[in-house]
mmCIF file of C-alpha atoms in Angstrom:
data_model
loop_
_atom_site.group_PDB
_atom_site.id
_atom_site.type_symbol
_atom_site.label_atom_id
_atom_site.label_comp_id
_atom_site.label_asym_id
_atom_site.label_seq_id
_atom_site.Cartn_x
_atom_site.Cartn_y
_atom_site.Cartn_z
ATOM 1 C CA MET A 256 82.290 78.542 100.477
ATOM 2 C CA LYS A 257 79.429 80.413 102.151
ATOM 3 C CA VAL A 258 78.904 84.135 102.734
ATOM 4 C CA PHE A 259 77.151 85.291 105.913
ATOM 5 C CA LYS A 260 76.018 88.841 106.534
ATOM 6 C CA PHE A 261 75.110 90.009 110.026
ATOM 7 C CA GLY A 262 73.246 93.309 110.117
ATOM 8 C CA GLY A 263 73.227 95.974 112.828
ATOM 9 C CA ALA A 264 70.196 94.499 114.608
ATOM 10 C CA SER A 265 71.931 91.114 115.042
ATOM 11 C CA ILE A 266 74.870 92.699 116.835
ATOM 12 C CA SER A 267 73.126 95.679 118.446
ATOM 13 C CA ASN A 268 74.057 94.845 121.989
ATOM 14 C CA TYR A 269 76.057 92.560 124.258
ATOM 15 C CA GLU A 270 73.404 89.823 124.441
ATOM 16 C CA ARG A 271 73.016 89.606 120.655
ATOM 17 C CA ILE A 272 76.710 89.478 120.066
ATOM 18 C CA LYS A 273 76.952 86.720 122.542
ATOM 19 C CA ASN A 274 74.500 84.826 120.382
ATOM 20 C CA LEU A 275 76.859 84.637 117.360
ATOM 21 C CA PRO A 276 78.939 81.600 118.533
ATOM 22 C CA SER A 277 75.780 79.439 118.792
ATOM 23 C CA ILE A 278 75.106 80.145 115.149
ATOM 24 C CA LEU A 279 78.598 79.908 113.829
ATOM 25 C CA GLU A 280 79.417 76.745 115.766
ATOM 26 C CA ASN A 281 77.255 74.783 113.291
ATOM 27 C CA PHE A 282 79.530 75.922 110.363
ATOM 28 C CA LYS A 283 83.024 75.765 111.906
ATOM 29 C CA ASP A 284 83.993 72.910 109.547
ATOM 30 C CA GLU A 285 82.991 75.037 106.395
ATOM 31 C CA LYS A 286 84.683 78.060 104.864
ATOM 32 C CA VAL A 287 82.577 81.131 105.660
ATOM 33 C CA LEU A 288 83.176 84.767 104.791
ATOM 34 C CA ILE A 289 81.386 86.801 107.523
ATOM 35 C CA VAL A 290 80.331 90.337 106.487
ATOM 36 C CA ILE A 291 79.558 92.614 109.470
ATOM 37 C CA SER A 292 77.519 95.833 109.674
ATOM 38 C CA ALA A 293 77.839 98.648 112.122
ATOM 39 C CA MET A 294 76.208 97.926 115.433
ATOM 40 C CA GLY A 295 72.594 98.989 115.999
ATOM 41 C CA LYS A 296 72.072 102.694 115.292
ATOM 42 C CA MET A 297 75.772 103.434 115.072
ATOM 43 C CA THR A 298 75.591 104.601 111.491
ATOM 44 C CA ASN A 299 73.050 107.206 112.440
ATOM 45 C CA ALA A 300 75.257 108.290 115.348
ATOM 46 C CA LEU A 301 78.243 108.680 113.038
ATOM 47 C CA GLU A 302 76.152 110.615 110.531
ATOM 48 C CA LYS A 303 75.632 113.221 113.240
ATOM 49 C CA VAL A 304 79.325 113.397 113.798
ATOM 50 C CA ALA A 305 79.971 113.983 110.132
ATOM 51 C CA ALA A 306 77.294 116.724 109.969
ATOM 52 C CA ALA A 307 78.633 118.504 113.032
ATOM 53 C CA PHE A 308 82.136 118.460 111.629
ATOM 54 C CA TYR A 309 81.029 119.786 108.193
ATOM 55 C CA GLU A 310 79.018 122.536 109.909
ATOM 56 C CA GLU A 311 82.351 123.389 111.793
ATOM 57 C CA ARG A 312 80.839 122.523 115.185
ATOM 58 C CA LYS A 313 84.102 120.857 116.266
ATOM 59 C CA GLU A 314 83.294 120.429 119.958
ATOM 60 C CA ASP A 315 79.891 118.909 119.115
ATOM 61 C CA ALA A 316 81.536 116.541 116.679
ATOM 62 C CA LEU A 317 84.136 115.464 119.193
ATOM 63 C CA SER A 318 81.602 115.059 121.995
ATOM 64 C CA LEU A 319 79.279 112.961 119.806
ATOM 65 C CA PHE A 320 82.219 110.797 118.742
ATOM 66 C CA GLN A 321 83.320 110.338 122.345
ATOM 67 C CA LYS A 322 79.959 108.635 123.015
ATOM 68 C CA ILE A 323 80.621 106.209 120.158
ATOM 69 C CA LYS A 324 84.094 105.482 121.511
ATOM 70 C CA ASN A 325 82.730 104.826 124.964
ATOM 71 C CA ALA A 326 79.998 102.435 123.689
ATOM 72 C CA HIS A 327 82.580 100.262 121.857
ATOM 73 C CA LEU A 328 85.119 100.287 124.637
ATOM 74 C CA ASP A 329 82.448 99.289 127.166
ATOM 75 C CA LEU A 330 81.752 96.272 125.014
ATOM 76 C CA VAL A 331 85.444 95.279 125.066
ATOM 77 C CA LYS A 332 85.122 95.076 128.897
ATOM 78 C CA TYR A 333 82.172 92.755 128.682
ATOM 79 C CA LEU A 334 83.189 90.569 125.732
ATOM 80 C CA ILE A 335 86.948 90.197 125.674
ATOM 81 C CA THR A 336 89.021 88.830 128.546
ATOM 82 C CA LEU A 337 92.427 87.586 127.331
ATOM 83 C CA GLN A 338 93.108 90.117 124.567
ATOM 84 C CA TRP A 339 91.248 93.094 125.959
ATOM 85 C CA LYS A 340 94.289 95.397 125.623
ATOM 86 C CA LYS A 341 95.044 94.348 122.040
ATOM 87 C CA ALA A 342 91.323 94.768 121.156
ATOM 88 C CA GLY A 343 91.253 98.242 122.784
ATOM 89 C CA ASP A 344 94.427 99.268 120.904
ATOM 90 C CA SER A 345 92.911 98.109 117.597
ATOM 91 C CA LEU A 346 89.761 100.183 118.174
ATOM 92 C CA ASN A 347 91.909 103.199 119.299
ATOM 93 C CA ASP A 348 93.663 103.111 115.887
ATOM 94 C CA PHE A 349 90.321 103.696 114.175
ATOM 95 C CA PHE A 350 89.279 106.354 116.747
ATOM 96 C CA THR A 351 92.485 108.299 116.135
ATOM 97 C CA GLU A 352 91.972 108.343 112.375
ATOM 98 C CA VAL A 353 88.609 110.049 112.828
ATOM 99 C CA GLU A 354 89.717 112.445 115.555
ATOM 100 C CA TRP A 355 92.625 113.711 113.465
ATOM 101 C CA MET A 356 90.087 114.689 110.794
ATOM 102 C CA LEU A 357 87.672 116.177 113.257
ATOM 103 C CA HIS A 358 90.375 118.620 114.421
ATOM 104 C CA ASP A 359 90.725 119.930 110.870
ATOM 105 C CA LYS A 360 88.435 122.181 108.814
ATOM 106 C CA PRO A 361 86.303 120.797 105.961
ATOM 107 C CA VAL A 362 87.683 121.652 102.547
ATOM 108 C CA LYS A 363 85.907 119.029 100.446
ATOM 109 C CA ASP A 364 82.196 118.350 99.871
ATOM 110 C CA PHE A 365 80.042 116.754 102.544
ATOM 111 C CA ASN A 366 79.751 113.281 100.863
ATOM 112 C CA TYR A 367 83.474 112.860 101.101
ATOM 113 C CA TYR A 368 83.562 113.472 104.851
ATOM 114 C CA TYR A 369 80.431 111.433 105.386
ATOM 115 C CA ASP A 370 82.152 108.347 104.011
ATOM 116 C CA GLN A 371 85.425 108.895 105.907
ATOM 117 C CA VAL A 372 83.551 109.157 109.175
ATOM 118 C CA VAL A 373 80.679 106.674 108.717
ATOM 119 C CA CYS A 374 82.912 103.862 107.506
ATOM 120 C CA THR A 375 84.270 103.669 111.059
ATOM 121 C CA GLY A 376 81.134 101.874 112.257
ATOM 122 C CA GLU A 377 81.861 98.696 110.350
ATOM 123 C CA LEU A 378 85.499 98.717 111.137
ATOM 124 C CA LEU A 379 84.814 98.934 114.826
ATOM 125 C CA SER A 380 82.103 96.321 115.023
ATOM 126 C CA SER A 381 83.947 93.780 112.910
ATOM 127 C CA THR A 382 87.104 94.225 114.942
ATOM 128 C CA LEU A 383 85.210 93.654 118.199
ATOM 129 C CA ILE A 384 83.505 90.601 116.902
ATOM 130 C CA SER A 385 86.707 89.103 115.484
ATOM 131 C CA PHE A 386 88.418 89.351 118.908
ATOM 132 C CA TYR A 387 85.298 87.993 120.611
ATOM 133 C CA LEU A 388 84.918 85.022 118.310
ATOM 134 C CA ASN A 389 88.624 84.142 118.705
ATOM 135 C CA GLU A 390 88.131 83.955 122.451
ATOM 136 C CA ALA A 391 85.003 81.874 121.922
ATOM 137 C CA ASN A 392 87.147 79.204 120.233
ATOM 138 C CA LEU A 393 86.006 80.202 116.749
ATOM 139 C CA PRO A 394 89.345 81.143 115.143
ATOM 140 C CA ASN A 395 89.046 83.772 112.400
ATOM 141 C CA HIS A 396 91.056 86.241 110.404
ATOM 142 C CA TRP A 397 90.007 89.912 110.167
ATOM 143 C CA ILE A 398 90.586 91.820 106.953
ATOM 144 C CA ASP A 399 89.882 95.429 105.945
ATOM 145 C CA VAL A 400 87.396 95.356 103.040
ATOM 146 C CA ARG A 401 88.958 98.523 101.729
ATOM 147 C CA ASP A 402 91.911 96.418 100.771
ATOM 148 C CA LEU A 403 89.705 94.137 98.783
ATOM 149 C CA LEU A 404 86.904 96.049 97.091
ATOM 150 C CA ARG A 405 87.941 98.916 94.805
ATOM 151 C CA THR A 406 85.464 101.602 93.810
ATOM 152 C CA ASP A 407 85.366 104.869 92.034
ATOM 153 C CA ASP A 408 85.163 108.149 94.023
ATOM 154 C CA THR A 409 81.383 108.621 93.936
ATOM 155 C CA PHE A 410 81.137 109.079 97.695
ATOM 156 C CA ARG A 411 78.026 107.718 99.342
ATOM 157 C CA ASP A 412 77.105 105.669 96.225
ATOM 158 C CA ALA A 413 80.407 104.292 95.011
ATOM 159 C CA LYS A 414 80.584 101.935 92.000
ATOM 160 C CA ILE A 415 82.575 98.678 92.138
ATOM 161 C CA ASP A 416 85.592 98.172 89.970
ATOM 162 C CA TRP A 417 84.745 94.474 89.381
ATOM 163 C CA GLU A 418 87.953 93.525 87.542
ATOM 164 C CA TYR A 419 90.363 95.033 90.092
ATOM 165 C CA SER A 420 88.277 93.679 93.028
ATOM 166 C CA GLN A 421 88.363 90.199 91.485
ATOM 167 C CA LYS A 422 92.129 90.306 91.414
ATOM 168 C CA THR A 423 92.491 91.441 95.078
ATOM 169 C CA VAL A 424 89.971 88.916 96.272
ATOM 170 C CA SER A 425 91.889 86.160 94.563
ATOM 171 C CA LYS A 426 95.256 87.379 95.797
ATOM 172 C CA LYS A 427 94.470 88.576 99.325
ATOM 173 C CA LEU A 428 91.240 86.963 100.555
ATOM 174 C CA ILE A 429 91.130 83.407 99.228
ATOM 175 C CA PRO A 430 94.544 82.443 100.668
ATOM 176 C CA LEU A 431 93.331 83.378 104.212
ATOM 177 C CA PHE A 432 90.942 80.383 104.131
ATOM 178 C CA GLU A 433 93.959 78.027 104.104
ATOM 179 C CA LYS A 434 94.589 79.131 107.709
ATOM 180 C CA ASN A 435 91.072 79.707 109.107
ATOM 181 C CA ASN A 436 87.620 78.681 108.023
ATOM 182 C CA PHE A 437 86.139 82.006 109.177
ATOM 183 C CA VAL A 438 87.231 85.300 107.677
ATOM 184 C CA ILE A 439 85.645 88.483 108.894
ATOM 185 C CA THR A 440 85.217 91.678 106.950
ATOM 186 C CA GLN A 441 82.935 94.699 106.722
ATOM 187 C CA GLY A 442 79.806 95.487 104.743
ATOM 188 C CA PHE A 443 78.725 98.828 103.219
ATOM 189 C CA ILE A 444 82.246 100.235 102.728
ATOM 190 C CA ALA A 445 85.049 100.055 100.241
ATOM 191 C CA GLY A 446 87.983 102.086 99.035
ATOM 192 C CA THR A 447 89.331 104.094 96.090
ATOM 193 C CA ASP A 448 92.775 103.843 94.479
ATOM 194 C CA GLU A 449 93.767 106.885 96.579
ATOM 195 C CA ASN A 450 93.052 104.922 99.803
ATOM 196 C CA GLU A 451 89.989 106.941 100.582
ATOM 197 C CA SER A 452 86.916 105.273 102.131
ATOM 198 C CA THR A 453 83.732 105.007 100.194
ATOM 199 C CA THR A 454 80.233 103.719 101.002
ATOM 200 C CA LEU A 455 78.025 101.722 98.663
ATOM 201 C CA GLY A 456 74.654 103.399 99.244
ATOM 202 C CA ARG A 457 71.317 101.958 100.377
ATOM 203 C CA GLU A 458 71.440 98.339 101.734
ATOM 204 C CA GLY A 459 75.159 98.471 101.235
ATOM 205 C CA SER A 460 76.030 95.548 103.569
ATOM 206 C CA ASP A 461 73.670 93.159 101.832
ATOM 207 C CA TYR A 462 75.212 94.352 98.571
ATOM 208 C CA THR A 463 78.712 93.666 99.881
ATOM 209 C CA ALA A 464 77.720 90.045 100.687
ATOM 210 C CA ALA A 465 76.391 89.660 97.202
ATOM 211 C CA ILE A 466 79.562 91.229 95.606
ATOM 212 C CA PHE A 467 81.768 88.806 97.506
ATOM 213 C CA ALA A 468 79.494 85.841 96.617
ATOM 214 C CA GLN A 469 79.927 86.598 92.935
ATOM 215 C CA LEU A 470 83.728 87.115 93.205
ATOM 216 C CA LEU A 471 84.182 83.955 95.293
ATOM 217 C CA ASN A 472 81.628 81.849 93.324
ATOM 218 C CA ALA A 473 80.095 81.099 96.653
ATOM 219 C CA ASP A 474 77.663 78.205 97.231
ATOM 220 C CA ASN A 475 75.179 80.511 98.852
ATOM 221 C CA VAL A 476 74.613 83.691 100.905
ATOM 222 C CA THR A 477 72.731 83.983 104.187
ATOM 223 C CA ILE A 478 71.525 87.318 105.481
ATOM 224 C CA TRP A 479 70.780 87.015 109.211
ATOM 225 C CA LYS A 480 68.009 89.328 110.297
ATOM 226 C CA ASP A 481 65.614 89.836 113.240
ATOM 227 C CA VAL A 482 62.734 88.260 111.300
ATOM 228 C CA ASN A 483 62.074 84.608 110.347
ATOM 229 C CA GLY A 484 62.260 85.420 106.642
ATOM 230 C CA ILE A 485 60.453 87.445 103.975
ATOM 231 C CA MET A 486 56.755 87.952 104.717
ATOM 232 C CA SER A 487 53.883 88.061 102.192
ATOM 233 C CA ALA A 488 52.911 91.446 103.576
ATOM 234 C CA ASP A 489 53.697 93.807 106.441
ATOM 235 C CA PRO A 490 52.642 91.804 109.545
ATOM 236 C CA LYS A 491 52.026 95.140 111.344
ATOM 237 C CA GLU A 492 49.315 96.006 108.861
ATOM 238 C CA PHE A 493 48.094 92.607 107.756
ATOM 239 C CA LYS A 494 47.470 89.969 110.398
ATOM 240 C CA GLU A 495 47.176 87.232 107.735
ATOM 241 C CA ALA A 496 50.708 87.817 106.486
ATOM 242 C CA VAL A 497 52.761 84.571 106.337
ATOM 243 C CA ASN A 498 56.414 83.798 105.907
ATOM 244 C CA LEU A 499 57.327 82.950 102.312
ATOM 245 C CA GLU A 500 59.420 79.786 102.003
ATOM 246 C CA GLU A 501 60.804 80.453 98.495
ATOM 247 C CA LEU A 502 60.908 83.317 96.010
ATOM 248 C CA SER A 503 62.511 83.828 92.623
ATOM 249 C CA TYR A 504 64.990 86.581 91.984
ATOM 250 C CA LYS A 505 62.383 88.283 89.728
ATOM 251 C CA GLU A 506 59.694 88.082 92.422
ATOM 252 C CA VAL A 507 61.968 89.772 94.963
ATOM 253 C CA ILE A 508 62.810 92.591 92.538
ATOM 254 C CA GLU A 509 59.108 93.093 91.749
ATOM 255 C CA MET A 510 58.247 93.246 95.446
ATOM 256 C CA ALA A 511 60.893 95.794 96.078
ATOM 257 C CA TYR A 512 59.748 97.910 93.096
ATOM 258 C CA TYR A 513 56.267 98.098 94.633
ATOM 259 C CA GLY A 514 57.607 99.252 97.959
ATOM 260 C CA ALA A 515 57.994 96.068 99.997
ATOM 261 C CA GLN A 516 60.741 96.073 102.562
ATOM 262 C CA VAL A 517 62.662 93.156 101.076
ATOM 263 C CA ILE A 518 66.094 92.630 99.612
ATOM 264 C CA HIS A 519 67.232 95.531 97.497
ATOM 265 C CA PRO A 520 67.433 94.743 93.695
ATOM 266 C CA LYS A 521 71.117 95.755 93.536
ATOM 267 C CA THR A 522 71.889 92.915 95.990
ATOM 268 C CA ILE A 523 69.993 90.439 93.850
ATOM 269 C CA LYS A 524 71.786 91.212 90.625
ATOM 270 C CA PRO A 525 75.293 89.745 91.433
ATOM 271 C CA LEU A 526 73.623 86.643 92.762
ATOM 272 C CA GLN A 527 71.358 86.325 89.792
ATOM 273 C CA ASN A 528 74.395 86.623 87.486
ATOM 274 C CA LYS A 529 75.748 83.350 88.877
ATOM 275 C CA LEU A 530 72.563 81.712 90.125
ATOM 276 C CA ILE A 531 73.725 81.855 93.751
ATOM 277 C CA PRO A 532 70.965 81.114 96.296
ATOM 278 C CA LEU A 533 70.185 83.655 99.012
ATOM 279 C CA TYR A 534 68.768 82.659 102.352
ATOM 280 C CA VAL A 535 67.065 85.143 104.711
ATOM 281 C CA LYS A 536 67.148 83.698 108.179
ATOM 282 C CA SER A 537 66.545 84.795 111.784
ATOM 283 C CA PHE A 538 69.543 85.113 114.103
ATOM 284 C CA LEU A 539 67.020 84.833 116.971
ATOM 285 C CA ASN A 540 65.606 81.570 115.628
ATOM 286 C CA PRO A 541 68.437 80.077 113.552
ATOM 287 C CA ALA A 542 66.706 76.621 113.323
ATOM 288 C CA SER A 543 63.757 78.134 111.313
ATOM 289 C CA GLU A 544 63.800 77.570 107.599
ATOM 290 C CA GLY A 545 63.703 81.211 106.637
ATOM 291 C CA THR A 546 63.210 82.211 103.010
ATOM 292 C CA LEU A 547 65.133 80.929 100.014
ATOM 293 C CA ILE A 548 65.651 83.210 97.075
#
């Protein structure tokens, strides 16, 4: 069992999404859980929707959300041929949930509404990619992560209920691999026992991949980024910076502590607990070795 995480940059546009099959084709005989982030800057766009709603600027919120709808529906036209109507209907279900809320007035705190709106980004992107990969002859099963990972109600920084999540992963997720080698879900988001959406805070999608790796006893995790791996320094500031072939968990945590833009320590912890290797690789250059942690 492997866990792959594709971040927003790797699926930010039509061309990059079309690159996914060339990567996944190499793993179609293995069981892979694919964790998907929101596309590109979509989280930022949804944050503006949430802010407009909370400030009771309903028309602004609806207008901003319409742009998000259009962006995803345009991609359906370019990516999906045979099941374009079913894909559009699936996206519209998520659109409708948000629009119902946007027509109300806020009565809870901002963090609650932030999570209910922002979670849509991952649900939309993962749905699109699931339909696209099915048409690209890479059969997969899509599952809502909110049905798998249970958290408390600390909105925007929710804490995982590990015991409950382990039970749901065993009961609902693992059996799906009997039918398909690829299962697609979402990063960054989860759900409470009241069926409310939550988000996991900074670097939440990487953290989601690590959570699943621990719960599944995965062989390894790969985070696909727009760089060849972890660098010894910021290449924009230090021309002599080189790609690091291998790092220990401790070294990565120390680098993050001193401000380096590397993997967040909270992502490392679940992997460290079970000594699960983490690869950081380039989706633009998948043949490169990347960095092994």
